[in-house]
Coordinates of C-alpha atoms and ligand atoms in Angstrom, one line a residue:
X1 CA -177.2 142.9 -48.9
X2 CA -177.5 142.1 -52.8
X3 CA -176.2 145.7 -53.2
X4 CA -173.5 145.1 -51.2
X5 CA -172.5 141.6 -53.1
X6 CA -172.4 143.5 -56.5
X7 CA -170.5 146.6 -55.2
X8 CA -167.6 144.3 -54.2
X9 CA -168.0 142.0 -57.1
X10 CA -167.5 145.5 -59.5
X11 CA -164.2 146.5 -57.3
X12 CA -163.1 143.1 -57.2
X13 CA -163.3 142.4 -61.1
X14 CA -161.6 146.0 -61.7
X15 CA -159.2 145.2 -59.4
X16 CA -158.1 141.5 -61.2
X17 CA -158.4 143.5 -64.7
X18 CA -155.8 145.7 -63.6
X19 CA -153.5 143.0 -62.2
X20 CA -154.0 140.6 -65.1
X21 CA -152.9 143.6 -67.4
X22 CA -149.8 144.8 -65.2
X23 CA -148.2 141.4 -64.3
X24 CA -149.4 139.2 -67.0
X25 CA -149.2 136.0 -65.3
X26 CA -152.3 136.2 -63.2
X27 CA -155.5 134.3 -64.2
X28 CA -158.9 134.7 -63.2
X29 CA -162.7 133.2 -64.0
X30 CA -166.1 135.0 -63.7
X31 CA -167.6 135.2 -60.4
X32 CA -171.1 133.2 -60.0
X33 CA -173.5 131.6 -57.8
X34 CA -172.9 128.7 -55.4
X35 CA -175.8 126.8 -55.5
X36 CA -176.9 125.1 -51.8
X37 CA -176.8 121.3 -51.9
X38 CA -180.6 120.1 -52.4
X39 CA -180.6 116.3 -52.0
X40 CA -178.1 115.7 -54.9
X41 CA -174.8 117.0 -55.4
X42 CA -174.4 119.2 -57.6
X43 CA -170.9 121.4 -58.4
X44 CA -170.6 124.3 -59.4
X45 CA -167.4 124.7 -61.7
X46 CA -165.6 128.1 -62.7
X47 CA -163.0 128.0 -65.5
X48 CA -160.2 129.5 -65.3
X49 CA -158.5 129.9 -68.9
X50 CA -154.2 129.9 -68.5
X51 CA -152.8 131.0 -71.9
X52 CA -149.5 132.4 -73.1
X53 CA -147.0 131.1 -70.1
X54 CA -143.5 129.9 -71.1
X55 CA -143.0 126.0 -69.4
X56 CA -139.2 127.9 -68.3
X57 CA -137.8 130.6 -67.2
X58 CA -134.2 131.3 -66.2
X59 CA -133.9 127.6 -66.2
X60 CA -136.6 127.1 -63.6
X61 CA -139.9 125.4 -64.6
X62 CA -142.9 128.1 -64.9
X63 CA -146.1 126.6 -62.6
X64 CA -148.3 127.4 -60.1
X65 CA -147.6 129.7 -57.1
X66 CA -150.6 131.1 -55.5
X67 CA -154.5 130.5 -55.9
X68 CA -156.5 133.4 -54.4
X69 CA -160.2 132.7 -53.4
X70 CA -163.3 135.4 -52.1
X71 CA -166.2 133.5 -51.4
X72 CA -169.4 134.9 -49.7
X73 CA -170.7 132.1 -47.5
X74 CA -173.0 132.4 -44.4
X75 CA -171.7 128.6 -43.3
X76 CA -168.4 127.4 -45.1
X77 CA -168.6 123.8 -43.4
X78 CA -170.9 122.7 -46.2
X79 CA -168.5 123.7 -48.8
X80 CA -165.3 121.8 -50.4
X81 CA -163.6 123.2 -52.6
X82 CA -161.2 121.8 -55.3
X83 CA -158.3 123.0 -57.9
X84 CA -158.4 120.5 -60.9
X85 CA -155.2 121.4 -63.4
X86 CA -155.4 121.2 -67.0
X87 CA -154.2 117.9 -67.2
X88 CA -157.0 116.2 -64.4
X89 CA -154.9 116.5 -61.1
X90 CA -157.6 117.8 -58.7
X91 CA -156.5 118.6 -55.0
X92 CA -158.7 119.6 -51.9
X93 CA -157.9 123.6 -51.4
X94 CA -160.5 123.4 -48.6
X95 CA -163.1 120.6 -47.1
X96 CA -165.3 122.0 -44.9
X97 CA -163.6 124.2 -41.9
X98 CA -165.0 126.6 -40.6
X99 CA -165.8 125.2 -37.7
X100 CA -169.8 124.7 -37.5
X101 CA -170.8 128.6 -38.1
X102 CA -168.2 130.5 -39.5
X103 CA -168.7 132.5 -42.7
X104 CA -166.9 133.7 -45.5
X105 CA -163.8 133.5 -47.5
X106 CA -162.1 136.8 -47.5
X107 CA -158.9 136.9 -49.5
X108 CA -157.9 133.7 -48.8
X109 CA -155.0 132.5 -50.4
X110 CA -153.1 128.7 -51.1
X111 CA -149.6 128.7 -51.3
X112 CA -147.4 125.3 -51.0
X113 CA -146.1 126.7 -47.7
X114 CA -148.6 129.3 -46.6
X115 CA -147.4 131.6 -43.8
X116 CA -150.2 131.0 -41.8
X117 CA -150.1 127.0 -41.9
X118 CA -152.5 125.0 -43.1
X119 CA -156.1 126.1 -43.5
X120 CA -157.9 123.7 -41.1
X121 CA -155.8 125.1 -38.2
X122 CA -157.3 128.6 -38.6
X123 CA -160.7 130.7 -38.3
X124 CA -162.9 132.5 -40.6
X125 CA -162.7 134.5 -43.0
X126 CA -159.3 132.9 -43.8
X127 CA -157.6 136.4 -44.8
X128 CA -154.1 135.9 -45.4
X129 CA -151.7 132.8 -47.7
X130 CA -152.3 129.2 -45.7
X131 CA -151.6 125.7 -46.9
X132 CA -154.1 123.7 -48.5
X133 CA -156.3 120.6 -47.5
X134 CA -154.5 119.0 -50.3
X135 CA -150.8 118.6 -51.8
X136 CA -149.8 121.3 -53.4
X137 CA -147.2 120.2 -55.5
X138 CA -149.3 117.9 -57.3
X139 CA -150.7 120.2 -59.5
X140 CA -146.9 121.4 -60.8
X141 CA -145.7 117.8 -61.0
X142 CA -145.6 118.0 -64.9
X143 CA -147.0 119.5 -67.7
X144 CA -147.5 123.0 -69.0
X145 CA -149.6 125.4 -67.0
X146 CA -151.6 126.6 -69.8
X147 CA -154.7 125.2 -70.8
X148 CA -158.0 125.0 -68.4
X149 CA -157.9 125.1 -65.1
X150 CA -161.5 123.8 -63.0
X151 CA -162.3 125.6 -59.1
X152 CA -164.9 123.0 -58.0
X153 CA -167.2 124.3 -55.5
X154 CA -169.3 121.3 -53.9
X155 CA -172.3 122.5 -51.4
X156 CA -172.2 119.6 -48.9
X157 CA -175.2 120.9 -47.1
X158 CA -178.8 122.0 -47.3
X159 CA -179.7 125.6 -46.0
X160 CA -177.3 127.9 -47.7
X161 CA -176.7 129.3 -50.8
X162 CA -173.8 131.8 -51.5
X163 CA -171.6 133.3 -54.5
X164 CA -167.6 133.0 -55.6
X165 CA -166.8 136.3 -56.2
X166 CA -163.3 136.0 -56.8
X167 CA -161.0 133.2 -57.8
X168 CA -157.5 134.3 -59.1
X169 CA -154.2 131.9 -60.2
X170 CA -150.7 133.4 -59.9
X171 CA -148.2 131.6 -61.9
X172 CA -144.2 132.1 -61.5
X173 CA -141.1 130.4 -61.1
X174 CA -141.0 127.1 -59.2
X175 CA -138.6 127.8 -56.3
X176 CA -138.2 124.1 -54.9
X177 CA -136.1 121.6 -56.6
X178 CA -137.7 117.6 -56.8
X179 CA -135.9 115.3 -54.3
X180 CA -132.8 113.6 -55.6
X181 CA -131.9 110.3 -54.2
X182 CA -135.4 109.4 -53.2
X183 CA -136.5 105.8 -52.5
X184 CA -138.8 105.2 -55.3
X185 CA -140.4 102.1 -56.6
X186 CA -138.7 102.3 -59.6
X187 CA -135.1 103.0 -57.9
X188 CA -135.6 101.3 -54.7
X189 CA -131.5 102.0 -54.0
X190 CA -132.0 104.5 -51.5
X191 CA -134.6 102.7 -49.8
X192 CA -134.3 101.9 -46.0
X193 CA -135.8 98.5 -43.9
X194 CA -135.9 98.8 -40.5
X195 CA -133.1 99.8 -38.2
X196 CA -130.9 101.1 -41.6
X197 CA -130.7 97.8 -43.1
X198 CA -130.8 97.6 -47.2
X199 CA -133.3 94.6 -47.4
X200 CA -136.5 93.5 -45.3
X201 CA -139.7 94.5 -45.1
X202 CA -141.6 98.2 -45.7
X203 CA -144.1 98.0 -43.5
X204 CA -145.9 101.6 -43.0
X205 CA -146.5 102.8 -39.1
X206 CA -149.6 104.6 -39.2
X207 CA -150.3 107.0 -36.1
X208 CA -153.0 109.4 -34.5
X209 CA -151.5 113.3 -35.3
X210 CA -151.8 114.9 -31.7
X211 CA -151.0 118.5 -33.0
X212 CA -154.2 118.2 -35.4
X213 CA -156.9 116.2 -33.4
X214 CA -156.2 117.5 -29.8
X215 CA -157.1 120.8 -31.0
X216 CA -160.5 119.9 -33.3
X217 CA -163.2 119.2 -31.1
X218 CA -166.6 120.8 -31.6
X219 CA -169.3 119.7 -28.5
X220 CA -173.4 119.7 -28.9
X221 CA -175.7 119.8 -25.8
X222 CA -179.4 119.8 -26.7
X223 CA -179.0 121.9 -29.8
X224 CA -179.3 122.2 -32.8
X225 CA -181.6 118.7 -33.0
X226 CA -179.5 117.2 -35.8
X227 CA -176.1 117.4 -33.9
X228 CA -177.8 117.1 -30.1
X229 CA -175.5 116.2 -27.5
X230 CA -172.5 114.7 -30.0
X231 CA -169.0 115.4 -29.9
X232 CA -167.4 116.0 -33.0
X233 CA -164.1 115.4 -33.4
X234 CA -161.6 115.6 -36.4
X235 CA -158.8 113.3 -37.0
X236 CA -155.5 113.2 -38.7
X237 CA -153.5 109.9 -39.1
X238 CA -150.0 110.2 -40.7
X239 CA -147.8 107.2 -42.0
X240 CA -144.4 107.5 -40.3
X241 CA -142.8 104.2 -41.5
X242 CA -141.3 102.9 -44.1
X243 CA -143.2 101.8 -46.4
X244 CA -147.0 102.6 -47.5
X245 CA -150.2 101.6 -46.1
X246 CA -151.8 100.1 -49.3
X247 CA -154.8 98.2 -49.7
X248 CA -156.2 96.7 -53.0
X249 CA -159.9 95.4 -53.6
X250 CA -159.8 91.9 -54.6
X251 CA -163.3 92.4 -57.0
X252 CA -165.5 90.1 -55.3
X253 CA -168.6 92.2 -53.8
X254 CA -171.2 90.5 -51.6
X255 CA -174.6 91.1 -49.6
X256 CA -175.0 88.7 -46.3
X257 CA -172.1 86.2 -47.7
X258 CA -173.6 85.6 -51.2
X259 CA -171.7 87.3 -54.5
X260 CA -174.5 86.2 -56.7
X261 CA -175.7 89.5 -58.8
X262 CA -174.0 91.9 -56.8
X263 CA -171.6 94.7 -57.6
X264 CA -170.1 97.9 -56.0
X265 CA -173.1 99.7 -56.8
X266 CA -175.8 96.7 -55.5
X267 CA -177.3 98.1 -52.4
X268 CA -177.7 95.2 -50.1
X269 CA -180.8 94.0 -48.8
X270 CA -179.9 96.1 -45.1
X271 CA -179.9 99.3 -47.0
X272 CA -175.8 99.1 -47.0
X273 CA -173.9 98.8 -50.0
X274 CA -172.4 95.8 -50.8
X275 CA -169.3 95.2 -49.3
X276 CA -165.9 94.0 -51.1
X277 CA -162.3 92.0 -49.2
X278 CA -159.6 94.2 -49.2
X279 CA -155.7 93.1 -49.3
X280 CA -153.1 94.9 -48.1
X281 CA -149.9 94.9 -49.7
X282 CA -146.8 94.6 -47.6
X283 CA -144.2 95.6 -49.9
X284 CA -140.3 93.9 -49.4
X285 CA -137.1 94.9 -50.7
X286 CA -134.8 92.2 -51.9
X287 CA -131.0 93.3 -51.9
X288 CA -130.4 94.0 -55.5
X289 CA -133.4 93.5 -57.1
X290 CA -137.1 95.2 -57.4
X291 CA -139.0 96.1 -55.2
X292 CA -141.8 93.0 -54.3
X293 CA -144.8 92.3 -52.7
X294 CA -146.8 89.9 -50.5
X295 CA -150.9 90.2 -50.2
X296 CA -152.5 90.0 -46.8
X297 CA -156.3 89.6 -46.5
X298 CA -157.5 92.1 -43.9
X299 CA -160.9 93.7 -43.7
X300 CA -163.6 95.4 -46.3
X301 CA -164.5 98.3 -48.2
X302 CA -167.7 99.3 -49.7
X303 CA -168.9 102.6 -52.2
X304 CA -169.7 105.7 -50.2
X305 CA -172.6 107.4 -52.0
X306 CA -172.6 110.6 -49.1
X307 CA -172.2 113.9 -50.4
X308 CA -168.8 115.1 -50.2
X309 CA -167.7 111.7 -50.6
X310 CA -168.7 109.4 -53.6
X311 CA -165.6 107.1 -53.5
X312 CA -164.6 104.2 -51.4
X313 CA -164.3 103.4 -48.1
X314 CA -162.0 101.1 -46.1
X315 CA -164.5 99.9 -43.1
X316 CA -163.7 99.5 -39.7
X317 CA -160.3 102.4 -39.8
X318 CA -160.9 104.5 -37.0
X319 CA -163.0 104.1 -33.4
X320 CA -163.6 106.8 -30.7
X321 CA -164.2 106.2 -26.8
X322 CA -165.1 108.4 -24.0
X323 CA -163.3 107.2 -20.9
X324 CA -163.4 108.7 -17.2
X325 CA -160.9 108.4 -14.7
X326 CA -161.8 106.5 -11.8
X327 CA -161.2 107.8 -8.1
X328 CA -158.8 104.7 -7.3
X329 CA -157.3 105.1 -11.2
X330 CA -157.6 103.6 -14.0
X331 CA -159.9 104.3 -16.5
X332 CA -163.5 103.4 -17.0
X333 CA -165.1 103.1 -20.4
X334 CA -168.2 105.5 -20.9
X335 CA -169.4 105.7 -24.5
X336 CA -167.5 103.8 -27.3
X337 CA -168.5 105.4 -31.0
X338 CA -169.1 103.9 -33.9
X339 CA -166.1 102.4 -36.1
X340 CA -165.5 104.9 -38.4
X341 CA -164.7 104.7 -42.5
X342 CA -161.9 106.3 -44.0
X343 CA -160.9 107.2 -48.0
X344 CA -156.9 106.5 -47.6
X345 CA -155.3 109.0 -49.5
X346 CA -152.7 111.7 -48.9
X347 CA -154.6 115.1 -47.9
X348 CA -151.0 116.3 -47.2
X349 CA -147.5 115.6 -46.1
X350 CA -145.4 115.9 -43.1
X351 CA -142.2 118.0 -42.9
X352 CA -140.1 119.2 -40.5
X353 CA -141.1 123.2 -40.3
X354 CA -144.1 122.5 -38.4
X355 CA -145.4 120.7 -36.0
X356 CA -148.3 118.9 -37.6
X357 CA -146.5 115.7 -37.5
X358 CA -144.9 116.0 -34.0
X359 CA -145.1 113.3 -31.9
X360 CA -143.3 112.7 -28.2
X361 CA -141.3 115.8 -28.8
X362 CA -140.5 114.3 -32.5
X363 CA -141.3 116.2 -35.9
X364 CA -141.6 113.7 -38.7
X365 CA -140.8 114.7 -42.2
X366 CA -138.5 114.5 -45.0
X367 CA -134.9 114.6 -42.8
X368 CA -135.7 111.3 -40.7
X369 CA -138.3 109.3 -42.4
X370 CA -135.5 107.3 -45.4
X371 CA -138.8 106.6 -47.7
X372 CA -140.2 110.1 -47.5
X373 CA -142.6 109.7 -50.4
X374 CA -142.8 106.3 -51.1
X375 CA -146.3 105.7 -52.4
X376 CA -148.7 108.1 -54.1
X377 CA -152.3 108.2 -53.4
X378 CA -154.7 110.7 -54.9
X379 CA -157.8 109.1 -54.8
X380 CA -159.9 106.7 -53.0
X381 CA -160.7 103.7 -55.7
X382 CA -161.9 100.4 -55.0
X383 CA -159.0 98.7 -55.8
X384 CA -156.3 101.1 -54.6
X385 CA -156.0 103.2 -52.3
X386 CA -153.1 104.2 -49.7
X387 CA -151.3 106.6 -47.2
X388 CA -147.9 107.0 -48.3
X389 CA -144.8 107.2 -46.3
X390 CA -144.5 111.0 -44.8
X391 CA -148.5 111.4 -45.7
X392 CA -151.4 112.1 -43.9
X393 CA -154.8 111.3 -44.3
X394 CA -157.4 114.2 -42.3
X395 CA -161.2 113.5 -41.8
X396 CA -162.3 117.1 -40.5
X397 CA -165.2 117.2 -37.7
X398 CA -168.1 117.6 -39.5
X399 CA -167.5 115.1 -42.1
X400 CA -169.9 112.2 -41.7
X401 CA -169.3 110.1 -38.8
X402 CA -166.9 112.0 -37.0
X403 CA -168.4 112.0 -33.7
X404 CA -169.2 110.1 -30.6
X405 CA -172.7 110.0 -29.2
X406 CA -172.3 111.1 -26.4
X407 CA -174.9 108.7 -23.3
X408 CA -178.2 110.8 -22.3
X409 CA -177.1 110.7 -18.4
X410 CA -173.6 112.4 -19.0
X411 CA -173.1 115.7 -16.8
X412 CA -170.0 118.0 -17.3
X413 CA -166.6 117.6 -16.6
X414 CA -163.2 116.4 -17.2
X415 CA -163.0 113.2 -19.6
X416 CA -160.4 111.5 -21.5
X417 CA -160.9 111.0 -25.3
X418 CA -159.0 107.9 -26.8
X419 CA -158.7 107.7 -30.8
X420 CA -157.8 104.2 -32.5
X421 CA -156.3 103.1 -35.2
X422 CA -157.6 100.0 -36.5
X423 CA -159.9 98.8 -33.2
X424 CA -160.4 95.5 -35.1
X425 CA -156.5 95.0 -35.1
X426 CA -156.4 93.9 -39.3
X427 CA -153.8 95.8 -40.8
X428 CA -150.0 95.0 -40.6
X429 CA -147.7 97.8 -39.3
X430 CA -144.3 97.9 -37.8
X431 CA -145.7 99.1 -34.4
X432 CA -148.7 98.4 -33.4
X433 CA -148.5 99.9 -29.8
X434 CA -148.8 103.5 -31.1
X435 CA -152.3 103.3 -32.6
X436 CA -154.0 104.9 -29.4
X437 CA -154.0 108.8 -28.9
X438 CA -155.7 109.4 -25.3
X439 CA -156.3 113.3 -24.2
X440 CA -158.3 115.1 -21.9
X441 CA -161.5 117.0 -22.7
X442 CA -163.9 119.2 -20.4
X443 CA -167.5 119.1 -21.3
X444 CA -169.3 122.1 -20.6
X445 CA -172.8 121.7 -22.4
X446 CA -174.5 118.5 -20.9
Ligands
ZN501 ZN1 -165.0 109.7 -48.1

């Protein structure tokens, strides 16, 4: 086995010696050990030195095309992994798919419109050029390309250990060209309201992605003890309106009502961290002049400590139920889950060449949403945080809380899975009857 790993690892590094040496615009970092996840996290970081790249050529901005991973992993559901740029800008190549068991990495590489779609939708070992987890294009919004570049390895769970034996960065041309006439914040001219008009309210329309969570669902029977009889499910939620979902912490953190003493990081007396109000700013567009916005209370948000996470949560997003249809019809209620918390931030963005934002028949992207891109949210803070117009936001099925218990007298059969969007009805959209996705499931292990 060991043999094995260091016979690849010698063909490998020839191999990316030769490359580096032919093309020249090819980067790699040493290969090395990813250490299992034992109670803390701990990430293991492989530097990747870019050196010597023009910022043009042929008038087109020099920047990152392709990022090329090996990685020898008996279970890649524990890992994440990240591209940080040399300028901070970290995205998500990969959080956790693999679907429960599957192992290895095997040439797997990140393009901004890999041919094989985006990684989540497909199996181990991930050979062939997919779309990330993350946006792409952050990492080429400005800059120069040389400098350091971080691969961030995170080991989310105990039990495996593995090794990076490859991580290569391809630099070229950029072929796209940045949106012209987009609604920004700063030129707010091309933004839309609703039904066309020039002024009004942007109020974001947040809805359940079918394409993405019909197809993620992972069910337990008795084993293994740790997942026994749960149904995991993963869920992407995508902001088709026009303006962002944004919330804002308003810096007041309590425990049971009192404020006295306590911060983000006070661990209330219940063993919960303490919790903070959250405000969610409706943003309005006068006729000529900026962009504006009101503030409307709406629920909490709290410090996630979990592994994997280690940012802030908005409580209270997202709520599963287990419903069965009923001989006369209707539907009857059988387990309702917990109500799930959710980092807001863009994993990715819609666009019309696939279908991962289709919805009655619709794809959603940059040609019929007017505010394509209004927003920008790259991390999960306490006091902001957002999904922007055209983004999504994915929590896979083995991130924490991602299931629904499922009751101890259940037997197999046909069911009907409904996902919500805000069960507690406190965020302001401009349609609140699309929040519900209902589809059928068949359980086979109970
Ligand atoms: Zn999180």
């Amino acid at each position: 086995m060991h043999y094995n790993i260091w016979k690849q690892l010698l063909i490998f590094s020839l191999l990316c010696g030769m490359i580096t040496k032919s093309i020249g615009q090819k980067f790699s970092a040493p290969s090395g050990r990813i250490h299992d996840f034992e109670e803390k996290i701990r990430i293991d970081t492989f530097k990747i030195e870019v050196f010597g790249l023009q910022q043009k050529s042929n008038k087109k901005r020099v920047g990152l095309n392709q990022v090329c991973i090996n990685v020898l992993h008996n279970r890649t559901t524990d890992l994440k992994i990240s591209l940080v740029n040399p300028l901070g800008v970290s995205i998500w190549l990969t959080n956790r798919n693999g679907g429960g068991s599957g192992i290895n990495y095997t040439s797997t590489c990140f393009t901004r419109s890999g041919f094989f779609g985006y990684i989540h939708q497909n199996e181990n070992p991930f050979n062939g050029t997919f779309i990330p987890d993350g946006k792409f294009d952050e990492l080429n919004k400005s800059g120069s390309p040389n400098g350091t570049w971080l691969l961030l390895v995170e080991d989310l769970a105990e039990g495996v250990s593995g090794m990076l034996t490859n991580v290569e960065l391809s630099f070229g041309e950029l072929n796209f060209k940045p949106l012209k006439k987009a609604c920004t914040f700063e030129n707010p001219k091309h933004c839309k309201c609703e039904k066309g008009k020039s002024t009004g309210d942007l109020l974001p329309d947040i809805v359940v992605l079918p394409t993405f969570t019909e197809r993620q669902i992972f069910e337990f029977g008795e084993e293994p003890v740790h997942y026994r009889k749960q149904l995991h499910i993963a869920v992407s939620l995508a902001n088709i309106g026009n303006g962002p979902m944004e919330i804002k912490g308003d810096g007041r953190w309590y425990c049971d009502g009192s404020s006295i003493g306590v911060d983000s990081m006070t661990i209330c007396g219940n063993g919960k961290y303490a919790r903070q109000h959250i405000i969610q700013k409706v943003y309005y567009k006068p006729k000529r002049k900026k962009i504006s916005h009101k503030e409307v209370t709406t629920g909490t948000n709290y410090y996630d400590a979990r592994p994997g996470h280690t940012h802030f949560h908005v409580d209270d997003w997202v709520e599963f139920r287990l419903l069965k249809e009923l001989e006369t019809g209707g539907l009857d209620t059988i387990s309702t889950g917990q109500k799930v918390s959710y980092c807001l931030f863009d994993s990715g963005t819609c666009n019309d060449q696939d279908d991962i934002c289709k919805l009655g028949g619709k794809r959603y992207g940059i040609g019929n949403l007017p505010n394509y891109g209004l927003g920008n949210y790259l991390n999960c803070y306490s006091d902001f945080q957002g999904i922007s117009v055209g983004g999504y936001d994915t929590y896979g099925m083995f991130y924490e809380g991602q299931y629904l218990q499922l009751p101890e007298d259940i037997t197999n059969g046909d069911y009907v899975l409904e996902v919500v969007f805000d069960p507690k009805n406190l965020f302001v959209e401009s349609n609140k009857s699309n929040n519900s996705l209902r589809f059928p499931v068949h359980l086979v292990k109970q």
